PDB file of C-alpha atoms in Angstrom:
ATOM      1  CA  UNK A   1       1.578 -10.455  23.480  1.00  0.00           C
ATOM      2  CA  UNK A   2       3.289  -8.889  20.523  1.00  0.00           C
ATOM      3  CA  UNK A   3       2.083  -6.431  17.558  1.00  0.00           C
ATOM      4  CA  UNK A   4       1.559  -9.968  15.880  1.00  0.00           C
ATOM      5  CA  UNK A   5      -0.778 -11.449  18.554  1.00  0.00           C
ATOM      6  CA  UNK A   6      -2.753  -8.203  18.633  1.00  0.00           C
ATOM      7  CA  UNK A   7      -3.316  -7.727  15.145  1.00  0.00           C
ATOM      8  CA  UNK A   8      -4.397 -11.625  14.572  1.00  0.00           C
ATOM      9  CA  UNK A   9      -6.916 -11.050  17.755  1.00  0.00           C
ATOM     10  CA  UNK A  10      -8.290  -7.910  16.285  1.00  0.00           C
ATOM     11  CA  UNK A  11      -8.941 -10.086  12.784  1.00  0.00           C
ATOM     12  CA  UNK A  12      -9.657 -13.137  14.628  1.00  0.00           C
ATOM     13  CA  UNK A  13     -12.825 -11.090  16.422  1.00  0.00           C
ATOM     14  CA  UNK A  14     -13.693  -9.002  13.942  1.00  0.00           C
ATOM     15  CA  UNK A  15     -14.181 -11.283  12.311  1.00  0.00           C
ATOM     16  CA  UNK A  16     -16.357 -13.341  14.487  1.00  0.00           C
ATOM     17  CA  UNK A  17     -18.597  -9.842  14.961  1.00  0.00           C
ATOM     18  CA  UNK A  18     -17.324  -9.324  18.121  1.00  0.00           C
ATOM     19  CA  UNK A  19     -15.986  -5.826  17.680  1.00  0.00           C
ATOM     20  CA  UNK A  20     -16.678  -4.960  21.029  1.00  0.00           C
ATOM     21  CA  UNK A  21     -14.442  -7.502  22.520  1.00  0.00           C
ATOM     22  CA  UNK A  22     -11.663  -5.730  20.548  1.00  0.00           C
ATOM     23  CA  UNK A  23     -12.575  -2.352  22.177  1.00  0.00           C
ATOM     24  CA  UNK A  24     -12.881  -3.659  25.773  1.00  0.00           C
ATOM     25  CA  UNK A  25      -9.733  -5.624  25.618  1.00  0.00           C
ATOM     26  CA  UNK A  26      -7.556  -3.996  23.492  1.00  0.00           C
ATOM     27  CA  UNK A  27      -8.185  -0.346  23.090  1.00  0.00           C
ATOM     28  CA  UNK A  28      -5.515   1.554  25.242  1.00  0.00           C
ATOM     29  CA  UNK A  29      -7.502   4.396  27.872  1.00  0.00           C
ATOM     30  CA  UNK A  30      -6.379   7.080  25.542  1.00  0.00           C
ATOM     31  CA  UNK A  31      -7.281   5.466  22.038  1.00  0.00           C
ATOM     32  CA  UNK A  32      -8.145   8.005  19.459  1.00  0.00           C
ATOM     33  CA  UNK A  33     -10.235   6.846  16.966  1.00  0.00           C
ATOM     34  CA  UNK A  34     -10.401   8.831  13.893  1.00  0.00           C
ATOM     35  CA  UNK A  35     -13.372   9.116  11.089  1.00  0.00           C
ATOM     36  CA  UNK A  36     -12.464   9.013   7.323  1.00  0.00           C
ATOM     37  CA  UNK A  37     -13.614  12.709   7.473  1.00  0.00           C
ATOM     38  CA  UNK A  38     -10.559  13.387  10.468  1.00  0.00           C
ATOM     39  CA  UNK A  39     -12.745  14.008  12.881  1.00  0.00           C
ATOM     40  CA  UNK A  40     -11.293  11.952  16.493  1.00  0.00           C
ATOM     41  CA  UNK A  41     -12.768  10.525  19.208  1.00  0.00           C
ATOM     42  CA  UNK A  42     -10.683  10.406  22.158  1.00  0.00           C
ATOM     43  CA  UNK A  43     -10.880   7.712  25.064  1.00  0.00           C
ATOM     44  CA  UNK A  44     -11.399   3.842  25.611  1.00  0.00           C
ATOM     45  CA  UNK A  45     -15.662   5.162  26.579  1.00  0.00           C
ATOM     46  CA  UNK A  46     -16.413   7.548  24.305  1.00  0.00           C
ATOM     47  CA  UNK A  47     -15.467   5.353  21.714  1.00  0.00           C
ATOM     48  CA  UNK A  48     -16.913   2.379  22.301  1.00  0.00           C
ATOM     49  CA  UNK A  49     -19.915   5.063  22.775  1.00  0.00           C
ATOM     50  CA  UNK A  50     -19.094   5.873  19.444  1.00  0.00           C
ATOM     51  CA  UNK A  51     -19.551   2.421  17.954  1.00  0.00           C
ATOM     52  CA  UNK A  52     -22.353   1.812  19.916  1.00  0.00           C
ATOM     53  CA  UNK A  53     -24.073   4.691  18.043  1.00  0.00           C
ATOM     54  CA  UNK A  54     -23.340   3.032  14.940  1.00  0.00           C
ATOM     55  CA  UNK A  55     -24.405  -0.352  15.740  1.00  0.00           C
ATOM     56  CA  UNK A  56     -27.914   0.735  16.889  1.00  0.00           C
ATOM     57  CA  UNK A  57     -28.454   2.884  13.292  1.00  0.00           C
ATOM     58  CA  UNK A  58     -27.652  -0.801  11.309  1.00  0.00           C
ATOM     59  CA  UNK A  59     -28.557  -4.409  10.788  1.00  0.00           C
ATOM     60  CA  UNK A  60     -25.489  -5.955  10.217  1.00  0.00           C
ATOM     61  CA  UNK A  61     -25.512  -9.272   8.568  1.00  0.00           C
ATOM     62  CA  UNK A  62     -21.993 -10.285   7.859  1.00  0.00           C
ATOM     63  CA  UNK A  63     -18.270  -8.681   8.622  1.00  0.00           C
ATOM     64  CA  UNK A  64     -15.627  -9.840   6.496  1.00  0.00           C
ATOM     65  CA  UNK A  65     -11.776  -8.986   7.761  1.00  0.00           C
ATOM     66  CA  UNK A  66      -8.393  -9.450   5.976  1.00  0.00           C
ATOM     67  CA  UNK A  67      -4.997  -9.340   7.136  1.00  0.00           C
ATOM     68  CA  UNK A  68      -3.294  -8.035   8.994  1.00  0.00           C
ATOM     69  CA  UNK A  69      -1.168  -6.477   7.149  1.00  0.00           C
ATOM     70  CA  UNK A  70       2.253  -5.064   8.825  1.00  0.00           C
ATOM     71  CA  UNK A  71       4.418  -1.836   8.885  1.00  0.00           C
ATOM     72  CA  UNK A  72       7.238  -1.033  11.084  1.00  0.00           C
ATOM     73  CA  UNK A  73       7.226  -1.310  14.626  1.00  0.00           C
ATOM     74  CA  UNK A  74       3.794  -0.735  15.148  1.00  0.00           C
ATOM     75  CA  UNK A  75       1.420  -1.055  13.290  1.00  0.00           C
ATOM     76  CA  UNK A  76      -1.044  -2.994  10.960  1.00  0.00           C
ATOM     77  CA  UNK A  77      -3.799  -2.804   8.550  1.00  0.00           C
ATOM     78  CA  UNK A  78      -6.932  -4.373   7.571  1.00  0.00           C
ATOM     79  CA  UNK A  79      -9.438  -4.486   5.138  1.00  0.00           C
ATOM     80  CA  UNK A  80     -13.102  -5.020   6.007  1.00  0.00           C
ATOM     81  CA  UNK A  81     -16.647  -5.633   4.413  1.00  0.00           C
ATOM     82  CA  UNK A  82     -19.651  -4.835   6.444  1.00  0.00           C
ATOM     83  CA  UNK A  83     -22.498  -6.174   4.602  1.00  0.00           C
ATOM     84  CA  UNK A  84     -24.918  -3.633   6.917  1.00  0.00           C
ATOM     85  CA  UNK A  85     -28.952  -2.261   6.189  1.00  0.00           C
ATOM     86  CA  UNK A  86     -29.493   1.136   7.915  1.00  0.00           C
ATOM     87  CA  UNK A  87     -32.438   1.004  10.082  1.00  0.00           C
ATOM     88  CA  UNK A  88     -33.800   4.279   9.222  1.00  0.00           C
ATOM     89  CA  UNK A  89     -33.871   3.587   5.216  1.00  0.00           C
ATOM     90  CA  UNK A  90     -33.480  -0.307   5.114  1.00  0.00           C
ATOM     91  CA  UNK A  91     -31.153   0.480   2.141  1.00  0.00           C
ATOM     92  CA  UNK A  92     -29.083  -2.696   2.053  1.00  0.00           C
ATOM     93  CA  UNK A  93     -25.155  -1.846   1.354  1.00  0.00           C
ATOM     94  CA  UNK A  94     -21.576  -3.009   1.306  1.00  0.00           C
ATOM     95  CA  UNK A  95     -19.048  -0.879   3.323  1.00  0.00           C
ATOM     96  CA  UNK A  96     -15.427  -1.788   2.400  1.00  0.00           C
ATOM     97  CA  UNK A  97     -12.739  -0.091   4.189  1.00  0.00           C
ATOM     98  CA  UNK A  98      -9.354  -0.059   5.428  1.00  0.00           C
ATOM     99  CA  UNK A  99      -8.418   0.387   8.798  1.00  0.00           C
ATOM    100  CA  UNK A 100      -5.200   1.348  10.027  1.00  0.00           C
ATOM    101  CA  UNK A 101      -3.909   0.572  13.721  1.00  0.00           C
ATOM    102  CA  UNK A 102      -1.184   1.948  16.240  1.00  0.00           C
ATOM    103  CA  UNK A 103      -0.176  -0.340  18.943  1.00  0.00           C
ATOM    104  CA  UNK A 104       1.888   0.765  21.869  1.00  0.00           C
ATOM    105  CA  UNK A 105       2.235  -1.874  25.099  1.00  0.00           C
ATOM    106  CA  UNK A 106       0.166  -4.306  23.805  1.00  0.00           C
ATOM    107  CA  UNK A 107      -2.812  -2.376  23.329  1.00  0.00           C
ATOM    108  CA  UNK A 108      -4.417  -0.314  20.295  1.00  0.00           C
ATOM    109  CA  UNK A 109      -3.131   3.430  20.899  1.00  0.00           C
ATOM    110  CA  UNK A 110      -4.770   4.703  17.659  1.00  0.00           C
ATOM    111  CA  UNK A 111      -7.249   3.435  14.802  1.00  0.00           C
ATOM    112  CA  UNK A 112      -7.499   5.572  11.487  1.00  0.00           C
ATOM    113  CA  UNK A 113     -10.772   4.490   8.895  1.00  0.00           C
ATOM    114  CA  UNK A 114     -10.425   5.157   5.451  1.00  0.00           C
ATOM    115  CA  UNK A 115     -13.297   4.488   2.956  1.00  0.00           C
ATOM    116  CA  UNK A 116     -14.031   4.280  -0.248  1.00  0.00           C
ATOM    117  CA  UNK A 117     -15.258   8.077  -1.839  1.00  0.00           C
ATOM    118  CA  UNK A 118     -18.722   7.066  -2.358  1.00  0.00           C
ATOM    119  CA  UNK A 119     -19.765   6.165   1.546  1.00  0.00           C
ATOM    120  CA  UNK A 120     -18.687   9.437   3.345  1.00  0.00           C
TER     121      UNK A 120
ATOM    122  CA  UNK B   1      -6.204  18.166  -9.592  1.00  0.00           C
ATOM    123  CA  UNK B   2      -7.118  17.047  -6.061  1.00  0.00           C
ATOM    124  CA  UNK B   3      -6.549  14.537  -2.943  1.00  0.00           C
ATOM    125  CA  UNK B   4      -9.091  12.671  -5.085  1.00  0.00           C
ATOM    126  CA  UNK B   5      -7.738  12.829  -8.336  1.00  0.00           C
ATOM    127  CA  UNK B   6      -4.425  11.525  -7.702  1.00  0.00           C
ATOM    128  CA  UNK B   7      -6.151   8.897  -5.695  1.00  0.00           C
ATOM    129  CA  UNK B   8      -8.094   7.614  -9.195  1.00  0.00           C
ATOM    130  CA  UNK B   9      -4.814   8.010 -11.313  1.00  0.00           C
ATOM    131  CA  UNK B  10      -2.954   5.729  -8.701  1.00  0.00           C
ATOM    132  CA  UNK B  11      -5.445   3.143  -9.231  1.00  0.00           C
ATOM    133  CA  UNK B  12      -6.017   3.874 -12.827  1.00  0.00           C
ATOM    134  CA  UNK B  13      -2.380   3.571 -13.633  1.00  0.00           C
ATOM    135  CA  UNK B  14      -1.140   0.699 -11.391  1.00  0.00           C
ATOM    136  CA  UNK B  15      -4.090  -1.733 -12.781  1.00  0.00           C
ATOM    137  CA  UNK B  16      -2.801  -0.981 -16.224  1.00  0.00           C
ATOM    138  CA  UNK B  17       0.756  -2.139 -14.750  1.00  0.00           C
ATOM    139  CA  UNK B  18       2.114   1.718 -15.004  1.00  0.00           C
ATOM    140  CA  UNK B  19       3.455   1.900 -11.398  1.00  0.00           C
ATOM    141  CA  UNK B  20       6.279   3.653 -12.979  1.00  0.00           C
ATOM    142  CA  UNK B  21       4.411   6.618 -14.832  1.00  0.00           C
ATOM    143  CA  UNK B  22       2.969   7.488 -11.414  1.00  0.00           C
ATOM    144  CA  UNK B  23       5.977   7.485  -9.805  1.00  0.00           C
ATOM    145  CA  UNK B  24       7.460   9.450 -12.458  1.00  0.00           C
ATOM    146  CA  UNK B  25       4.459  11.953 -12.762  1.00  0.00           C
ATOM    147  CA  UNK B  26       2.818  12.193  -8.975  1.00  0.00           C
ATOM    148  CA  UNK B  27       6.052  11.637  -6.315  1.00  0.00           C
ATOM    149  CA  UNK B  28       6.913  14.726  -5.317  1.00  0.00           C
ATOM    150  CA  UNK B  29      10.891  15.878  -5.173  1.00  0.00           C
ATOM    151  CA  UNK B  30      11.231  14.865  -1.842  1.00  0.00           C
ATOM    152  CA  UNK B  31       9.055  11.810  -1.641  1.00  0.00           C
ATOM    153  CA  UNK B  32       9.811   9.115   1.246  1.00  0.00           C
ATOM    154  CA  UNK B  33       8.643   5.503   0.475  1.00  0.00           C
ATOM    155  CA  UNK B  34       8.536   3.306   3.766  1.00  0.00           C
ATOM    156  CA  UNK B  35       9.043  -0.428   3.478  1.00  0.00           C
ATOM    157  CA  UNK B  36       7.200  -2.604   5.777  1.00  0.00           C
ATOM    158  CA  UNK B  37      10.329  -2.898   7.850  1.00  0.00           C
ATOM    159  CA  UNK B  38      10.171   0.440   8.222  1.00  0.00           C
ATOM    160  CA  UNK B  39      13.241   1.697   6.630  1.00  0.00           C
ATOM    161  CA  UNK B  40      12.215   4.873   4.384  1.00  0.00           C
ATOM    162  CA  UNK B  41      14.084   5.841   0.593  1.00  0.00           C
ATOM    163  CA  UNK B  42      13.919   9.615   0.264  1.00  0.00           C
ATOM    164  CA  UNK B  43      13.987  11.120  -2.920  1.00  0.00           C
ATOM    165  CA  UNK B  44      12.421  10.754  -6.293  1.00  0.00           C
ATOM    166  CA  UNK B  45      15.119   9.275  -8.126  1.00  0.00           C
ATOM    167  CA  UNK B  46      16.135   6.914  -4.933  1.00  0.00           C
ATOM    168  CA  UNK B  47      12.825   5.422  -4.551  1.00  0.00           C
ATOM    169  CA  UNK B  48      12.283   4.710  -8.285  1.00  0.00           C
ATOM    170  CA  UNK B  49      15.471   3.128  -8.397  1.00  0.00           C
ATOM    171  CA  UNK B  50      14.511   1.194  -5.550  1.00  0.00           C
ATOM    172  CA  UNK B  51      11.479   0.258  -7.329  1.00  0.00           C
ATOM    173  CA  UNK B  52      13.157  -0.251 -10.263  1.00  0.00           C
ATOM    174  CA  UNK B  53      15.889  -2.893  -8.332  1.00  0.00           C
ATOM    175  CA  UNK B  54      12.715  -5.072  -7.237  1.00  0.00           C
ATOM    176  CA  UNK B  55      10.719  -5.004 -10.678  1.00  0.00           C
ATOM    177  CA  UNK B  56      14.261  -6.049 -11.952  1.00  0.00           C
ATOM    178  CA  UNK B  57      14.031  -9.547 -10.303  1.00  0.00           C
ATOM    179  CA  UNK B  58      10.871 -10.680 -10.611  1.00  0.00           C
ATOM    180  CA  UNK B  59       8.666 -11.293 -13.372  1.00  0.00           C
ATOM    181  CA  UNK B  60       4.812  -9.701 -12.849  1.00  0.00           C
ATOM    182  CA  UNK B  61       2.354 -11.801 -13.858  1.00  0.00           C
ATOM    183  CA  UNK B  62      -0.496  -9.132 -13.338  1.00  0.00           C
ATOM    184  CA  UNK B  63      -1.463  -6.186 -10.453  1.00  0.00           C
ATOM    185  CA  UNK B  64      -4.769  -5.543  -8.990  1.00  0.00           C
ATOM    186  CA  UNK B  65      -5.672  -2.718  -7.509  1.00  0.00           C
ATOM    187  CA  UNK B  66      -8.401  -1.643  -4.968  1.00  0.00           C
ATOM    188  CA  UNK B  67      -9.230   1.428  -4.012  1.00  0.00           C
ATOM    189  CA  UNK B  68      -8.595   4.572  -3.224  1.00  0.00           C
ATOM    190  CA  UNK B  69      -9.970   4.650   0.478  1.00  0.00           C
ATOM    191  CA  UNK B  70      -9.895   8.060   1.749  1.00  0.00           C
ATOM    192  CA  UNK B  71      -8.873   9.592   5.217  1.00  0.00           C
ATOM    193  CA  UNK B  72      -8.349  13.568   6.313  1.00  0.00           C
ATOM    194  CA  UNK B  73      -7.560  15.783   3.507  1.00  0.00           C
ATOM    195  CA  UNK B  74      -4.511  14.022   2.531  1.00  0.00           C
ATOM    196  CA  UNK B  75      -4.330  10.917   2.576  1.00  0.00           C
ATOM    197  CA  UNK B  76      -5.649   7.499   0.879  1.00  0.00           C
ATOM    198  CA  UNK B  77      -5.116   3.898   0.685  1.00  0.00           C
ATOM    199  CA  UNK B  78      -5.064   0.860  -1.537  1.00  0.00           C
ATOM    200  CA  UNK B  79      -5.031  -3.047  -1.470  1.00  0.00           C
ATOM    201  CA  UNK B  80      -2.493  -4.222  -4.052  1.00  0.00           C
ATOM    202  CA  UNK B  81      -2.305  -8.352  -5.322  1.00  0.00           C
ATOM    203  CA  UNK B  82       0.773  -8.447  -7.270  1.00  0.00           C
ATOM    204  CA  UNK B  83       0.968 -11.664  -8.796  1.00  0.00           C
ATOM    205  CA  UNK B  84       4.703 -12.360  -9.583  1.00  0.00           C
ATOM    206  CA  UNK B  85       7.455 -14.515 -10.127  1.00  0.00           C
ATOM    207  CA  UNK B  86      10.958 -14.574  -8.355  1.00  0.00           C
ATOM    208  CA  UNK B  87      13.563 -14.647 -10.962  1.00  0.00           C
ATOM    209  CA  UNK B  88      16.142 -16.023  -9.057  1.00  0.00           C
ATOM    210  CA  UNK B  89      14.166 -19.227  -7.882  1.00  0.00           C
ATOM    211  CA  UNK B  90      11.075 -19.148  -9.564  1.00  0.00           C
ATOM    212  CA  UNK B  91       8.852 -19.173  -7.624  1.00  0.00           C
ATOM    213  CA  UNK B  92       5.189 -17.680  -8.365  1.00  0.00           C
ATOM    214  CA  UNK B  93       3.395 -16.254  -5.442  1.00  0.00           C
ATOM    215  CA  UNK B  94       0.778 -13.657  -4.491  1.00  0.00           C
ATOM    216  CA  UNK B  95       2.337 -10.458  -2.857  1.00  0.00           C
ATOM    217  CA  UNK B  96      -0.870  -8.825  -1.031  1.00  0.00           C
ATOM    218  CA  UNK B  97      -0.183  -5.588  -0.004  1.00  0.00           C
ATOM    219  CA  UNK B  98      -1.692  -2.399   1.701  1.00  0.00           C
ATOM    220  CA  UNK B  99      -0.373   1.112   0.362  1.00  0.00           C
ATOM    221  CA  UNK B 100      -1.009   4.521   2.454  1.00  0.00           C
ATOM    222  CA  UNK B 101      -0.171   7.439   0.792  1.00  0.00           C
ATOM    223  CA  UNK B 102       0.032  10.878   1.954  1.00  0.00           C
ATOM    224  CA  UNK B 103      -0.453  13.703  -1.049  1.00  0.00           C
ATOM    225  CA  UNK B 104       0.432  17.530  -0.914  1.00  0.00           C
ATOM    226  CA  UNK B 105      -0.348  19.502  -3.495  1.00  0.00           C
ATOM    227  CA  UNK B 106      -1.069  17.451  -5.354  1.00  0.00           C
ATOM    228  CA  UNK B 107       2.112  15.408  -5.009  1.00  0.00           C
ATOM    229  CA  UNK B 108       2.717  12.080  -3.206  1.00  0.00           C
ATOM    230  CA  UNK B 109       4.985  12.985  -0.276  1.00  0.00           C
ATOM    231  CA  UNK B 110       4.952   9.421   1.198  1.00  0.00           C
ATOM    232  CA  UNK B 111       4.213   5.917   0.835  1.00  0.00           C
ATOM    233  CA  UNK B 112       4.054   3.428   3.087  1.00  0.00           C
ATOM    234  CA  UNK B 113       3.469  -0.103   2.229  1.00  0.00           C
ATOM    235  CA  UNK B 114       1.891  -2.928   4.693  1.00  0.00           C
ATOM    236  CA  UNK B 115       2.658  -6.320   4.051  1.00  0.00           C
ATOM    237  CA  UNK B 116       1.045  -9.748   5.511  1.00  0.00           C
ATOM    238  CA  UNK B 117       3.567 -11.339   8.206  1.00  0.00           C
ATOM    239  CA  UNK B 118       4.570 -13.873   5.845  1.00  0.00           C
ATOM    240  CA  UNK B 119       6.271 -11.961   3.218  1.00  0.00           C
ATOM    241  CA  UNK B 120       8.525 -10.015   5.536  1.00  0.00           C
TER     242      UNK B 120
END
C-alpha cells in the first residue's frame, strides 16, 4: 500500500460506516488519537475502546466523508458529517469535522480531530 | 484577541476574497507556509510573495470558506473551494483545499495546506 491507498480506504469505509474496520486494520499498535480539546489516547485498544464509548452514547444515521486531502510525505485530511442523536437527550445534530492523519509503514500512526467551536 | 478570534477573521476575511489582508495583518514575522509537497516558505514577505506569484496567474472566480475547526490551544482548520481560472491555458477548475494553521500569540506561525491527489 501507499499513503494514497490508505487514505482512499480510510474514506472508502468511513464512509460505508465501518469505522471500526479502519481501526482494526489500519491503526498502527501505538496510534495516538487526539480530542479537539488535546487530550490523547494512546494504543490500537484503548482507542478503539474509545470509539466504542462514543458509539454506544449515539444513534448514528448517516456519515458523510470527503477527501482525502494530501500533505507531504505523510499525511492526509478529511472532512466528515455525522448526522448522530445522543441517546441520553435524543437531540438530533450534525457534527462536521476535520480529521487529520499520520501514516508511517502503511498504517495510521496518529489521528488529530478538530471541530467546529460550537460542539466541544 | 484569541486562538478563536483569529480563527473567525481567517474565515471572515478569505470569504470576502481578502486572503491578502490576513496575511498582511495575522502572519507572524517568522511565519512558515507548507505546500502540499511539503516544501515550506519562511518569512512574511516570502510567503506573500509566494502567494502573490500564484494569485498572479490565475483569475479567481470566487472562495468559500468553511470553518474554523478547532484542535489544542493553537491550532485550527479550514476547507477552502477556490474557484479559479488558469491564465495561461484557461482552464476553470475547482481547487478544494484543507488549511491547518498553527497561531501564537495571536499570530499565525504556520500554514499548511492539504490538497486532493489530483491537483498535485
Amino acid at each position: 500500500m501507499s499513503l494514497q491507498s490508505v487514505a482512499k480506504r480510510v474514506v472508502e469505509l468511513c464512509n460505508q460506516g465501518k469505522n471500526f474496520d479502519v481501526m482494526h486494520t489500519l491503526y498502527a499498535p501505538d496510534i495516538a488519537s487526539v480530542e479537539p480539546t488535546g487530550q490523547a489516547t494512546v494504543g490500537k485498544q484503548a482507542v478503539i475502546d474509545k470509539s466504542k464509548r462514543w458509539a454506544e452514547g449515539v444513534t448514528i444515521h448517516g456519515e458523510t466523508v470527503i477527501g482525502p486531502f494530501f500533505h507531504g510525505q505523510g499525511r492526509f485530511a478529511t472532512k466528515t458529517i455525522f448526522d448522530i442523536t445522543r441517546k441520553p437527550t435524543g437531540q438530533r445534530q450534525k457534527l462536521e469535522e476535520i480529521s487529520v492523519y499520520t501514516v508511517k509503514n502503511d498504517l495510521i500512526t496518529r489521528e488529530e480531530f478538530f471541530f467546529e467551536g460550537e460542539n466541544w
